[in-house]
Amino acid sequence: MTSVMSPWRIRSALLVGALALFVGGPILALFYGAVRPASMTAPPLEFSFQALAEVYLSGEVWASLAGTMAIALAVALIATLFGGVFAWLTARTDVPGKGVIELLVLAPLFTSPFVAAIAWYALAAPRSGLINLALARIFGAHAPVINVTSAVGIVGVLALVSMPYAYVFISSSLRNMDPALEAASYVSGVGTVRTIRRVTLPLATPAIGASIMFITIFAAGIFSVPGVLGRQLGFDPLPVLIYRAVTQFHADFAKAAALASMLFLLSTAMLYLYRRLTRLEQRFVTVSGKGFQPRLLPLGRLKPWVIAGVTGYALICVVLPVLALVVAALSPFASRDFARMDLSTADLVAVVTDPAVHAAALNTLIAVAGAALACVVISLLSVFIARIRGRGVTSSLLDYVNSFPLAVPGIVLAAGLVWVYIGTPVYATLALMIIAYVISHLPHSYRLIHNGALQVSPELEEASAVNGYGRVHTALRITTPLLLPSVYASVVLVVIFVIREVNSVILLYTPGTRVLSVLTWDYIADGNLSRAASLGLIQSAFLIAVLVAARFAFRLNLTSAYK
């Protein structure tokens, strides 16, 4: 006796298949492009392994891969270390001002890494950086003391912008950890350091490992920071090689696809480890149905030193870059002498009144609205189907497909989208850039709404079904209103990430489809640091305004995005 699939199951399967093709299509096209001839006019079924051989048999490319991985791992370890320290301070000690500390640690999340690179270039460039100028004036130093264009400088900037992710991972783990285990250790006479080493760290190990894997993927695939600061690296990181393959005089899309395939395979390995660690973390959950109040360790004599350290972090990592960005925006020309530094608002006014900025702002607004709406709709549909189908293959597939873009660095996604849509009416349009935004930030939207759905009991939906209402009516009248806080948070998060995003669209824009982040890159490419800093300030101010409005209106809690 044959079983017939219900129409609902057929529609669910079709949706999963369509979503998988939408998200995974660019990667399939990427590998197709990697075995194509260099000429884009070649017949569709003509293949060549020249690009793959040129990439995978090149010692220079493998050296670039090794350098990229070394930078990414260094960034992950440093960011996880300091993010973990801040997470432990806010979750397990009596340090004052925990809300302020959390805001300071999360602050880089709401500034584009690209803008942060511009700020640190203005602050610590070897010849014109404000820190080096100040040290030369005060102490008479002739050689640059800090060089942000070196490998150490790039690692430092990337670690700073990655630290919020580590903080979110580890703080969530610590807050979900039953402190009774630590309390039992203290009652047994074990000291603080040994308790941290023997109890807290083992329980937080999956979160620490997940943080390292996630940040490694993020740092390995970022293009903008090494693109601005990587002048003295001695090698080009893989994302920079991909960008140059496409933007050189004779664009080589096949080589770009081959390079992107190497970076994708690396990120896929990291994502596999990340997912294994996040699954393992669930085995270490120690929260039961009983309420608990964590014991806060008194810092005692260390409290002034901790406060001094937090203050130093705020000054060096938050205040100084903002001041440097302001000074760079008000300095039309780079100067090596404070006395000759001429501050003017001319470039800031020119940016505000520039028609190109107005067009880019309009494109950004359209992209933000389209990407946020699409991410929310896809996430809601995925959550609804998963709730109806329950735990099973469909739910697992939806979770995997929605999380898959985490393994796809932005510039790799852009290279794949070129091969999907070239020759179609979508290519070289704002719609293609919106597609890139949606795929890139779908995991963040899905995770927020999925986590919100976990807190909604299915009893209300069951009651609606008992009263004769269909699935669509129940989803619209019962489930969606209960998920509105998560939907609002998802919209805000996508808006923030789209405004600051440059990696996933850097290969896709045209002069008529530039958004603000891309226009900022064009200013940097033209050597106009003042205008780039001015536009970066405007974007940062808008992001802060969005964040403040979200915290007051929606009580946005970013830590729930990565639990």
Coordinates of C-alpha atoms in Angstrom, one line a residue:
M1 CA 0.0 0.0 0.0
T2 CA 1.6 3.2 -1.2
S3 CA 1.5 6.3 1.0
V4 CA 0.6 9.6 -0.6
M5 CA 2.4 12.8 0.6
S6 CA -0.1 15.4 1.9
P7 CA -0.1 18.8 0.1
W8 CA 1.4 20.4 3.2
R9 CA 4.3 18.0 3.1
I10 CA 4.8 18.7 -0.6
R11 CA 4.8 22.4 0.0
S12 CA 7.2 22.1 2.9
A13 CA 9.6 20.0 0.8
L14 CA 9.4 22.5 -2.1
L15 CA 10.2 25.4 0.3
V16 CA 13.2 23.6 1.7
G17 CA 14.4 22.8 -1.8
A18 CA 13.9 26.3 -3.0
L19 CA 15.7 27.8 0.1
A20 CA 18.6 25.3 -0.3
L21 CA 19.0 26.3 -4.0
F22 CA 18.8 30.0 -3.1
V23 CA 21.4 29.8 -0.4
G24 CA 23.6 27.0 -1.9
G25 CA 23.3 28.0 -5.5
P26 CA 26.1 30.5 -5.4
I27 CA 28.5 27.9 -4.0
L28 CA 27.6 25.4 -6.7
A29 CA 28.0 28.1 -9.3
L30 CA 31.4 29.0 -7.7
F31 CA 32.8 25.5 -8.4
Y32 CA 31.3 25.6 -11.9
G33 CA 33.1 28.9 -12.5
A34 CA 36.4 27.5 -11.1
V35 CA 36.5 25.0 -14.0
R36 CA 35.5 27.4 -16.7
P37 CA 37.9 29.1 -19.2
A38 CA 39.1 32.7 -18.3
S39 CA 37.0 34.1 -21.1
M40 CA 33.4 34.8 -20.1
T41 CA 32.3 34.4 -23.7
A42 CA 33.2 30.7 -23.8
P43 CA 30.3 28.2 -24.5
P44 CA 28.5 27.2 -21.3
L45 CA 29.7 23.5 -21.5
E46 CA 33.4 24.4 -22.2
F47 CA 35.5 23.6 -19.2
S48 CA 39.1 24.2 -18.3
F49 CA 41.2 23.3 -15.2
Q50 CA 43.7 26.1 -15.9
A51 CA 42.3 28.3 -13.1
L52 CA 42.3 25.5 -10.6
A53 CA 45.8 24.5 -11.5
E54 CA 47.0 28.1 -11.3
V55 CA 45.6 28.4 -7.8
Y56 CA 46.0 25.0 -6.2
L57 CA 49.5 24.5 -7.6
S58 CA 50.8 27.9 -6.8
G59 CA 53.2 28.3 -3.9
E60 CA 52.3 31.9 -3.6
V61 CA 48.6 31.1 -3.1
W62 CA 49.4 28.5 -0.5
A63 CA 51.6 31.0 1.3
S64 CA 48.7 33.4 1.2
L65 CA 46.5 30.7 2.6
A66 CA 48.9 30.0 5.4
G67 CA 49.2 33.7 6.2
T68 CA 45.5 34.1 6.1
M69 CA 45.0 31.2 8.5
A70 CA 47.8 32.5 10.8
I71 CA 46.1 35.9 11.1
A72 CA 42.6 34.4 11.5
L73 CA 43.7 32.1 14.3
A74 CA 45.7 34.8 16.1
V75 CA 42.6 37.0 15.9
A76 CA 40.4 34.3 17.2
L77 CA 42.6 33.4 20.2
I78 CA 43.2 37.1 21.2
A79 CA 39.5 38.0 20.8
T80 CA 38.3 34.9 22.7
L81 CA 40.8 35.6 25.5
F82 CA 39.8 39.2 26.1
G83 CA 36.1 38.6 25.3
G84 CA 36.1 35.7 27.8
V85 CA 37.7 37.9 30.5
F86 CA 35.1 40.5 30.1
A87 CA 32.3 37.9 30.0
W88 CA 33.6 36.4 33.3
L89 CA 33.8 39.8 34.9
T90 CA 30.2 40.7 34.1
A91 CA 28.8 37.2 34.8
R92 CA 30.7 36.0 37.9
T93 CA 32.1 39.0 39.8
D94 CA 30.8 42.1 41.6
V95 CA 32.5 44.5 39.2
P96 CA 30.4 47.8 39.2
G97 CA 28.8 49.1 36.0
K98 CA 28.2 45.8 34.3
G99 CA 25.8 47.3 31.8
V100 CA 28.3 49.9 30.8
I101 CA 31.1 47.3 30.4
E102 CA 28.8 45.2 28.2
L103 CA 28.0 48.2 26.1
L104 CA 31.7 49.0 25.7
V105 CA 32.6 45.5 24.7
L106 CA 29.7 45.3 22.2
A107 CA 30.4 48.8 20.8
P108 CA 32.6 47.5 17.9
L109 CA 29.8 45.3 16.7
F110 CA 27.9 48.4 15.6
T111 CA 30.7 50.0 13.7
S112 CA 31.8 48.5 10.4
P113 CA 35.2 46.7 10.5
F114 CA 36.0 48.8 7.5
V115 CA 35.3 52.1 9.4
A116 CA 37.3 50.7 12.3
A117 CA 40.2 50.1 9.9
I118 CA 40.0 53.7 8.7
A119 CA 39.9 55.0 12.2
W120 CA 43.0 53.0 13.2
Y121 CA 44.8 54.0 10.1
A122 CA 44.3 57.6 11.0
L123 CA 45.3 56.8 14.6
A124 CA 48.4 54.6 14.0
A125 CA 49.6 54.9 10.4
P126 CA 53.4 54.8 10.5
R127 CA 54.0 58.3 9.1
S128 CA 50.8 60.2 9.7
G129 CA 49.1 58.4 12.6
L130 CA 48.0 60.7 15.4
I131 CA 49.7 58.4 18.1
N132 CA 53.0 58.4 16.3
L133 CA 52.8 62.2 15.7
A134 CA 52.1 62.7 19.4
L135 CA 55.0 60.4 20.5
A136 CA 57.4 62.1 18.1
R137 CA 56.4 65.6 19.4
I138 CA 56.6 64.6 23.1
F139 CA 59.6 62.2 23.1
G140 CA 61.2 63.1 19.8
A141 CA 60.8 59.6 18.4
H142 CA 61.8 59.5 14.8
A143 CA 60.7 56.0 13.8
P144 CA 57.0 55.0 14.1
V145 CA 56.3 53.4 17.5
I146 CA 53.0 51.8 16.4
N147 CA 52.5 50.5 12.8
V148 CA 48.9 49.5 12.2
T149 CA 49.7 48.5 8.6
S150 CA 51.7 45.5 9.8
A151 CA 50.5 42.0 10.5
V152 CA 50.4 42.8 14.2
G153 CA 48.3 45.9 13.5
I154 CA 45.8 44.0 11.3
V155 CA 45.5 41.2 14.0
G156 CA 44.9 43.9 16.6
V157 CA 42.2 45.7 14.7
L158 CA 40.4 42.4 13.7
A159 CA 40.6 41.2 17.3
L160 CA 39.0 44.4 18.5
V161 CA 36.1 44.1 16.0
S162 CA 35.7 40.3 16.7
M163 CA 35.7 40.6 20.5
P164 CA 31.9 41.1 20.8
Y165 CA 31.3 37.7 19.2
A166 CA 33.5 36.0 21.8
Y167 CA 31.8 37.9 24.6
V168 CA 28.4 36.9 23.4
F169 CA 29.4 33.2 23.1
I170 CA 31.1 32.9 26.5
S171 CA 28.8 35.2 28.5
S172 CA 25.7 33.2 27.3
S173 CA 27.5 30.0 28.5
L174 CA 28.4 31.4 31.9
R175 CA 24.9 32.7 32.5
N176 CA 23.3 29.4 31.5
M177 CA 25.7 27.5 33.9
D178 CA 24.4 26.5 37.3
P179 CA 26.7 28.2 39.8
A180 CA 25.9 25.5 42.4
L181 CA 28.8 23.5 40.9
E182 CA 31.2 26.4 41.6
A183 CA 29.6 27.0 45.0
A184 CA 30.2 23.3 45.9
S185 CA 33.9 23.8 44.9
Y186 CA 34.2 26.8 47.2
V187 CA 32.4 25.1 50.1
S188 CA 35.0 22.2 49.7
G189 CA 37.7 24.8 50.4
V190 CA 39.0 25.1 46.8
G191 CA 40.3 28.5 45.9
T192 CA 39.0 30.9 43.2
V193 CA 41.8 30.2 40.6
R194 CA 41.5 26.4 41.0
T195 CA 37.7 26.5 40.8
I196 CA 37.9 28.5 37.6
R197 CA 40.5 26.0 36.2
R198 CA 38.8 22.8 37.3
V199 CA 35.0 23.7 37.1
T200 CA 34.3 26.9 35.2
L201 CA 36.6 26.5 32.2
P202 CA 35.7 22.8 31.5
L203 CA 32.0 23.8 31.5
A204 CA 32.7 26.8 29.2
T205 CA 35.1 24.9 26.9
P206 CA 32.5 24.2 24.1
A207 CA 31.6 27.9 24.1
I208 CA 35.2 28.9 24.0
G209 CA 35.9 26.5 21.2
A210 CA 32.8 27.7 19.2
S211 CA 34.0 31.2 19.7
I212 CA 37.4 30.4 18.3
M213 CA 36.0 28.6 15.2
F214 CA 33.4 31.3 14.5
I215 CA 35.9 34.1 14.7
T216 CA 38.4 32.2 12.6
I217 CA 35.8 31.9 9.8
F218 CA 35.0 35.6 10.2
A219 CA 38.6 36.8 10.2
A220 CA 39.7 34.6 7.4
G221 CA 37.0 35.9 5.1
I222 CA 37.0 39.6 5.8
F223 CA 38.3 41.7 3.0
S224 CA 38.0 45.3 4.1
V225 CA 40.5 45.4 7.0
P226 CA 43.5 43.9 5.2
G227 CA 42.4 45.9 2.1
V228 CA 42.9 49.1 4.0
L229 CA 45.8 48.2 6.3
G230 CA 47.7 45.4 4.5
R231 CA 50.4 47.4 2.9
Q232 CA 53.3 45.9 4.7
L233 CA 52.2 42.3 5.2
G234 CA 54.5 40.9 2.6
F235 CA 51.7 38.8 1.1
D236 CA 48.1 39.3 0.0
P237 CA 45.4 37.5 2.1
L238 CA 43.1 35.3 0.1
P239 CA 40.1 37.8 0.2
V240 CA 42.4 40.5 -1.3
L241 CA 43.6 38.1 -4.0
I242 CA 40.0 37.3 -4.9
Y243 CA 39.2 41.1 -5.1
R244 CA 42.2 41.8 -7.3
A245 CA 41.4 38.9 -9.7
V246 CA 38.1 40.5 -10.5
T247 CA 39.1 44.2 -10.4
Q248 CA 42.3 44.0 -12.4
F249 CA 42.4 45.3 -16.0
H250 CA 41.6 41.9 -17.5
A251 CA 39.1 40.5 -14.9
D252 CA 39.7 36.7 -14.4
F253 CA 36.4 35.4 -12.9
A254 CA 37.6 31.8 -13.2
K255 CA 40.7 32.5 -11.1
A256 CA 38.5 34.4 -8.6
A257 CA 36.2 31.4 -8.3
A258 CA 39.1 29.0 -7.8
L259 CA 40.5 31.2 -5.1
A260 CA 37.1 31.5 -3.5
S261 CA 36.7 27.8 -3.6
M262 CA 39.8 27.4 -1.5
L263 CA 38.6 29.9 1.1
F264 CA 35.2 28.2 1.1
L265 CA 36.6 24.8 1.8
L266 CA 38.7 26.2 4.6
S267 CA 35.6 27.9 6.1
T268 CA 33.5 24.7 5.7
A269 CA 36.0 22.8 7.8
M270 CA 35.8 25.5 10.5
L271 CA 32.0 25.5 10.4
Y272 CA 31.9 21.7 10.9
L273 CA 34.0 22.1 14.0
Y274 CA 31.9 25.0 15.1
R275 CA 28.6 23.0 14.8
R276 CA 30.2 20.1 16.6
L277 CA 31.2 22.3 19.5
T278 CA 27.8 24.1 19.7
R279 CA 26.1 20.7 19.8
L280 CA 28.6 19.6 22.5
E281 CA 27.8 22.7 24.4
Q282 CA 24.2 21.4 24.9
R283 CA 25.6 18.5 26.8
F284 CA 27.2 20.9 29.3
V285 CA 24.0 22.8 30.0
T286 CA 23.5 22.8 33.7
V287 CA 20.4 24.9 34.1
S288 CA 17.5 23.0 35.6
G289 CA 13.9 23.9 36.4
K290 CA 15.1 25.4 39.7
G291 CA 15.9 29.0 39.9
F292 CA 19.4 30.0 40.9
Q293 CA 21.3 33.1 41.8
P294 CA 25.0 33.0 40.8
R295 CA 27.5 33.7 43.5
L296 CA 29.4 36.9 42.6
L297 CA 33.1 36.8 43.5
P298 CA 34.2 39.8 45.4
L299 CA 37.1 41.5 43.5
G300 CA 38.4 43.1 46.7
R301 CA 41.7 44.8 46.2
L302 CA 41.6 44.0 42.6
K303 CA 38.5 46.1 42.0
P304 CA 40.4 49.4 41.3
W305 CA 42.8 47.6 38.9
V306 CA 39.9 46.1 37.1
I307 CA 38.1 49.4 36.8
A308 CA 41.3 51.0 35.6
G309 CA 41.7 48.3 33.0
V310 CA 38.1 48.7 31.8
T311 CA 38.7 52.5 31.6
G312 CA 41.9 52.0 29.7
Y313 CA 40.1 49.7 27.2
A314 CA 37.3 52.3 26.8
L315 CA 39.8 55.1 26.1
I316 CA 42.1 53.1 23.8
C317 CA 39.6 50.9 21.9
V318 CA 36.5 53.1 21.8
V319 CA 37.2 56.8 22.5
L320 CA 40.6 57.1 20.6
P321 CA 39.3 55.6 17.3
V322 CA 36.3 57.8 17.4
L323 CA 38.4 60.9 18.0
A324 CA 40.8 59.8 15.2
L325 CA 37.9 59.4 12.9
V326 CA 36.7 62.9 13.7
V327 CA 40.2 64.4 13.2
A328 CA 40.6 62.5 9.9
A329 CA 37.2 63.8 8.7
L330 CA 38.3 67.4 9.6
S331 CA 41.7 67.1 8.0
P332 CA 41.6 67.6 4.2
F333 CA 45.3 66.7 4.0
A334 CA 47.5 64.3 6.0
S335 CA 50.0 66.1 8.1
R336 CA 53.2 65.0 10.0
D337 CA 53.1 68.0 12.3
F338 CA 50.4 68.9 14.8
A339 CA 51.2 72.6 14.5
R340 CA 50.5 72.5 10.7
M341 CA 47.4 70.4 11.0
D342 CA 44.6 72.5 9.4
L343 CA 41.1 71.3 10.6
S344 CA 38.2 72.2 8.4
T345 CA 34.6 71.0 7.9
A346 CA 34.9 71.4 4.1
D347 CA 35.1 67.7 3.4
L348 CA 32.3 66.8 5.8
V349 CA 30.1 69.4 4.2
A350 CA 31.1 68.2 0.7
V351 CA 30.1 64.6 1.7
V352 CA 26.7 65.7 3.1
T353 CA 25.9 67.7 -0.1
D354 CA 27.4 65.3 -2.6
P355 CA 24.8 63.8 -5.0
A356 CA 26.7 60.6 -5.1
V357 CA 26.3 60.2 -1.3
H358 CA 22.6 61.0 -1.7
A359 CA 22.2 58.3 -4.3
A360 CA 24.2 55.8 -2.2
A361 CA 22.1 56.6 0.8
L362 CA 18.9 55.9 -1.2
N363 CA 20.4 52.6 -2.4
T364 CA 21.3 51.8 1.2
L365 CA 17.8 52.5 2.4
I366 CA 16.3 50.3 -0.3
A367 CA 18.8 47.5 0.4
V368 CA 18.1 47.7 4.1
A369 CA 14.4 47.5 3.7
G370 CA 14.5 44.7 1.2
A371 CA 17.0 42.6 3.0
A372 CA 15.4 43.0 6.4
L373 CA 11.9 42.1 5.0
A374 CA 13.2 39.1 3.1
C375 CA 15.3 37.8 6.1
V376 CA 12.3 38.0 8.4
V377 CA 9.9 36.4 6.0
I378 CA 12.2 33.5 5.2
S379 CA 13.0 33.0 8.9
L380 CA 9.3 33.0 9.9
L381 CA 8.4 30.5 7.2
S382 CA 11.3 28.3 8.3
V383 CA 10.2 28.5 12.0
F384 CA 6.5 27.9 11.2
I385 CA 7.3 24.7 9.2
A386 CA 9.7 23.5 11.8
R387 CA 7.1 23.9 14.5
I388 CA 4.5 22.1 12.5
R389 CA 6.7 19.3 11.4
G390 CA 8.3 18.9 14.8
R391 CA 11.8 17.4 15.3
G392 CA 12.7 15.5 12.2
V393 CA 14.5 15.6 8.8
T394 CA 12.7 18.7 7.6
S395 CA 13.5 20.7 10.8
S396 CA 17.1 19.6 10.7
L397 CA 17.4 20.6 7.0
L398 CA 15.9 24.0 7.6
D399 CA 18.2 24.6 10.5
Y400 CA 21.3 23.6 8.4
V401 CA 20.2 25.6 5.3
N402 CA 19.6 28.7 7.3
S403 CA 22.9 28.3 9.2
F404 CA 24.9 27.4 6.1
P405 CA 25.9 31.0 5.1
L406 CA 28.0 31.2 8.2
A407 CA 30.6 29.1 6.3
V408 CA 30.5 31.4 3.3
P409 CA 32.7 34.5 3.6
G410 CA 31.2 37.6 2.1
I411 CA 33.6 37.9 -0.8
V412 CA 33.2 34.1 -1.6
L413 CA 29.5 34.6 -1.8
A414 CA 29.9 37.6 -4.1
A415 CA 32.2 35.5 -6.4
G416 CA 29.5 32.8 -6.5
L417 CA 26.7 35.2 -7.2
V418 CA 28.6 36.6 -10.2
W419 CA 28.5 33.1 -11.8
V420 CA 24.8 32.6 -10.9
Y421 CA 23.4 35.8 -12.3
I422 CA 25.9 37.0 -15.0
G423 CA 24.0 37.3 -18.3
T424 CA 20.6 37.7 -16.5
P425 CA 18.7 40.9 -16.0
V426 CA 19.5 40.7 -12.3
Y427 CA 23.2 41.1 -12.8
A428 CA 24.7 44.5 -12.0
T429 CA 21.5 45.7 -10.3
L430 CA 20.7 46.6 -6.7
A431 CA 18.5 43.5 -6.5
L432 CA 21.6 41.3 -6.8
M433 CA 23.2 43.2 -3.9
I434 CA 20.0 42.7 -1.8
I435 CA 20.2 39.0 -2.6
A436 CA 23.8 39.0 -1.3
Y437 CA 22.7 40.8 1.9
V438 CA 19.9 38.3 2.5
I439 CA 22.0 35.2 2.1
S440 CA 24.8 36.7 4.3
H441 CA 22.6 37.8 7.2
L442 CA 19.9 35.1 7.1
P443 CA 21.6 33.1 9.9
H444 CA 21.4 36.0 12.3
S445 CA 17.7 36.7 11.6
Y446 CA 16.8 33.0 11.7
R447 CA 18.7 32.4 15.0
L448 CA 16.9 35.3 16.7
I449 CA 13.4 34.2 15.6
H450 CA 14.2 30.5 16.2
N451 CA 15.3 31.3 19.7
G452 CA 12.2 33.3 20.3
A453 CA 10.0 30.4 19.0
L454 CA 11.6 28.1 21.5
Q455 CA 10.2 30.2 24.3
V456 CA 6.6 30.0 22.9
S457 CA 4.6 27.0 24.2
P458 CA 2.8 25.0 21.4
E459 CA -0.3 24.8 23.6
L460 CA -1.8 28.0 22.1
E461 CA -1.3 26.7 18.6
E462 CA -2.8 23.4 19.5
A463 CA -5.8 25.1 21.0
S464 CA -6.3 27.1 17.8
A465 CA -6.2 23.8 15.8
V466 CA -8.7 22.2 18.1
N467 CA -11.1 25.2 17.5
G468 CA -10.9 24.5 13.7
Y469 CA -8.5 27.1 12.6
G470 CA -6.0 26.2 9.8
R471 CA -2.3 26.4 10.0
V472 CA -2.0 29.7 8.1
H473 CA -4.6 31.4 10.3
T474 CA -2.9 30.1 13.4
A475 CA 0.5 31.3 12.2
L476 CA -0.8 34.8 11.4
R477 CA -3.1 35.2 14.5
I478 CA -1.3 33.3 17.2
T479 CA 2.4 32.5 16.5
T480 CA 3.4 35.7 14.7
P481 CA 2.2 38.1 17.4
L482 CA 4.0 36.1 20.1
L483 CA 7.2 36.3 18.0
L484 CA 7.0 40.1 17.4
P485 CA 9.8 40.9 19.9
S486 CA 12.1 38.5 18.1
V487 CA 11.0 39.9 14.7
Y488 CA 11.8 43.5 15.8
A489 CA 15.2 42.4 17.1
S490 CA 15.8 40.6 13.9
V491 CA 15.0 43.6 11.8
V492 CA 17.3 45.8 13.8
L493 CA 20.1 43.4 13.6
V494 CA 19.8 43.0 9.9
V495 CA 19.6 46.7 9.4
I496 CA 22.8 47.2 11.4
F497 CA 24.7 44.4 9.6
V498 CA 23.6 45.6 6.1
I499 CA 24.7 49.2 6.7
R500 CA 28.1 48.1 7.8
E501 CA 28.6 45.3 5.2
V502 CA 31.1 45.7 2.4
N503 CA 32.6 42.2 1.8
S504 CA 29.6 40.5 0.2
V505 CA 28.9 43.3 -2.3
I506 CA 32.4 44.5 -3.2
L507 CA 32.4 42.5 -6.4
L508 CA 28.7 43.2 -7.4
Y509 CA 28.3 46.9 -7.5
T510 CA 28.2 49.4 -10.3
P511 CA 28.5 53.2 -10.2
G512 CA 24.7 53.4 -10.1
T513 CA 24.2 50.8 -7.4
R514 CA 26.8 51.9 -4.8
V515 CA 25.7 51.8 -1.2
L516 CA 27.3 53.9 1.5
S517 CA 29.8 51.3 2.6
V518 CA 31.0 50.7 -1.0
L519 CA 31.2 54.5 -1.6
T520 CA 33.4 54.7 1.5
W521 CA 35.7 52.0 0.0
D522 CA 35.8 54.1 -3.3
Y523 CA 37.0 57.1 -1.3
I524 CA 39.8 55.0 0.3
A525 CA 40.7 53.5 -3.1
D526 CA 41.0 57.1 -4.5
G527 CA 43.2 58.1 -1.5
N528 CA 40.7 60.5 0.0
L529 CA 40.9 59.5 3.7
S530 CA 39.1 62.6 4.9
R531 CA 35.9 61.9 2.9
A532 CA 36.1 58.2 3.8
A533 CA 36.3 59.2 7.5
S534 CA 33.4 61.7 7.1
L535 CA 31.2 59.1 5.5
G536 CA 32.3 56.5 8.2
L537 CA 31.3 59.0 10.9
I538 CA 27.8 59.4 9.4
Q539 CA 27.3 55.7 9.1
S540 CA 28.5 55.1 12.7
A541 CA 26.2 57.9 14.0
F542 CA 23.2 56.3 12.2
L543 CA 24.0 52.8 13.5
I544 CA 24.3 54.2 17.1
A545 CA 20.9 55.9 16.7
V546 CA 19.3 52.6 15.4
L547 CA 20.8 50.8 18.4
V548 CA 19.6 53.3 20.9
A549 CA 16.1 53.3 19.5
A550 CA 16.1 49.5 19.4
R551 CA 17.1 49.2 23.0
F552 CA 14.4 51.5 24.2
A553 CA 11.7 50.4 21.8
F554 CA 12.3 46.7 21.5
R555 CA 14.6 45.9 24.4
L556 CA 17.0 44.3 22.0
N557 CA 19.2 41.6 23.6
L558 CA 22.0 40.6 21.2
T559 CA 23.3 37.8 23.4
S560 CA 20.2 35.7 22.4
A561 CA 21.3 35.7 18.8
Y562 CA 24.1 33.2 19.4
K563 CA 23.0 31.1 22.3

